[in-house]
Coordinates of C-alpha atoms in Angstrom, one line a residue:
X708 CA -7.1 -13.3 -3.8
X709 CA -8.4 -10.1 -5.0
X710 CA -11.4 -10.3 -2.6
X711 CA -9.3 -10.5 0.2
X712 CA -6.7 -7.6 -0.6
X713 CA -9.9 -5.8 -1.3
X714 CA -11.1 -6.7 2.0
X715 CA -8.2 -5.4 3.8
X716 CA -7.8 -2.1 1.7
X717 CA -11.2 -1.8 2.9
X718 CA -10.8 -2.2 6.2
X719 CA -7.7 -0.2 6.6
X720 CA -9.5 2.6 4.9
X721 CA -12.3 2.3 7.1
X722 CA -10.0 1.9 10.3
X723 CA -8.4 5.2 9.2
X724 CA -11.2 7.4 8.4
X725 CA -12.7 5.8 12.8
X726 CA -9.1 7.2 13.6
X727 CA -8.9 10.0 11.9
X728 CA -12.3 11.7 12.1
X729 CA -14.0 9.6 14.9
X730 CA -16.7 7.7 13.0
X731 CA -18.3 4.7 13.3
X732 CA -16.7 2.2 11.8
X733 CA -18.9 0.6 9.9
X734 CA -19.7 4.0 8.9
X735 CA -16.5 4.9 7.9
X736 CA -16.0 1.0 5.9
X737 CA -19.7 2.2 4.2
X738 CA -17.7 5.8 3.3
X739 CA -14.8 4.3 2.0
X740 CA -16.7 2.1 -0.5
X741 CA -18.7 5.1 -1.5
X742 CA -15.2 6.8 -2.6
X743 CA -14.0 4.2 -4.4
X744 CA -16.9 3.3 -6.4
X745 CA -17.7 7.1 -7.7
X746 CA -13.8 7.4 -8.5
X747 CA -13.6 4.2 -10.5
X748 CA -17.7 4.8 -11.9
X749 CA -16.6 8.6 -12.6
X750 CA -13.1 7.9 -13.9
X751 CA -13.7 3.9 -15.1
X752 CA -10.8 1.3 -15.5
X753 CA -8.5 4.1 -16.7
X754 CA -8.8 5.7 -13.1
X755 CA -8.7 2.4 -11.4
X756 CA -5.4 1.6 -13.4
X757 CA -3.7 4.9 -12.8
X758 CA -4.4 4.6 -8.7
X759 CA -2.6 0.8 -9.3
X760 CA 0.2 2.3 -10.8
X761 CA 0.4 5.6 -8.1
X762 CA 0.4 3.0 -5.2
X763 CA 3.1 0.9 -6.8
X764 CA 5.3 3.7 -7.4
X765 CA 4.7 5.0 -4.0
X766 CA 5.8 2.0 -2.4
X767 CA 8.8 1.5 -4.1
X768 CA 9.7 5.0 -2.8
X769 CA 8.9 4.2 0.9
X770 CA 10.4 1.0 0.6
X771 CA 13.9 2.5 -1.2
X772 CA 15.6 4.1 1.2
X773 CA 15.1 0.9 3.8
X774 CA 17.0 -0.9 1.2
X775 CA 19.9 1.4 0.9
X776 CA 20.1 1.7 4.5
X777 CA 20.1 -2.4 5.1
X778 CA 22.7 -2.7 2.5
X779 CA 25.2 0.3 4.1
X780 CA 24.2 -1.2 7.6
X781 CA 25.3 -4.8 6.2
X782 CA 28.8 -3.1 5.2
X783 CA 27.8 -2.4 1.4
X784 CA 28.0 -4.6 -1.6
X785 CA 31.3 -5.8 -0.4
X786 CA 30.6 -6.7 3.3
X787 CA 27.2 -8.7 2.1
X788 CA 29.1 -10.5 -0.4
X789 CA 32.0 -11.3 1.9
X790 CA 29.5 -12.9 4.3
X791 CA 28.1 -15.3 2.2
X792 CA 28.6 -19.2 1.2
X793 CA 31.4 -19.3 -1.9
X794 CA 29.3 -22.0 -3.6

């Protein structure tokens, strides 16, 4: 599993640098490995760790807002609640 996430991590990275500055591709997958391994060789696990824990708490701030909006959309607490199965 962690071969494949790192597989598409990859190959979005690598898909963004084509887009962004017009590389080859495989160039830009080749440029993106290069920047990962000298950030987690210069900064070891530690580093590694501290990106996992940047990306979660980046997420959760993307994904935040969507859930408050759902829930007013869906009428609040109340109009969810009222629209589900008693049992």
């Amino acid at each position: 599993m962690t071969i494949f996430s790192s597989g598409i991590s990859m190959y979005a990275l690598g898909l963004l640098l084509h887009l962004a500055l017009g590389w080859n591709f495989n160039t830009s997958v080749l440029a993106s490995a290069a920047i990962v391994m000298a950030y987690t060789l210069l900064g070891g696990l530690t580093s590694a760790i501290y990106n996992e824990v940047l990306q979660f708490l980046l997420i959760v701030a993307g994904f935040s807002p969507l859930a408050i909006l759902a829930v007013a959309k869906a009428g609040g607490w109340q109009g969810m609640a009222s629209r589900l199965n008693p049992s």
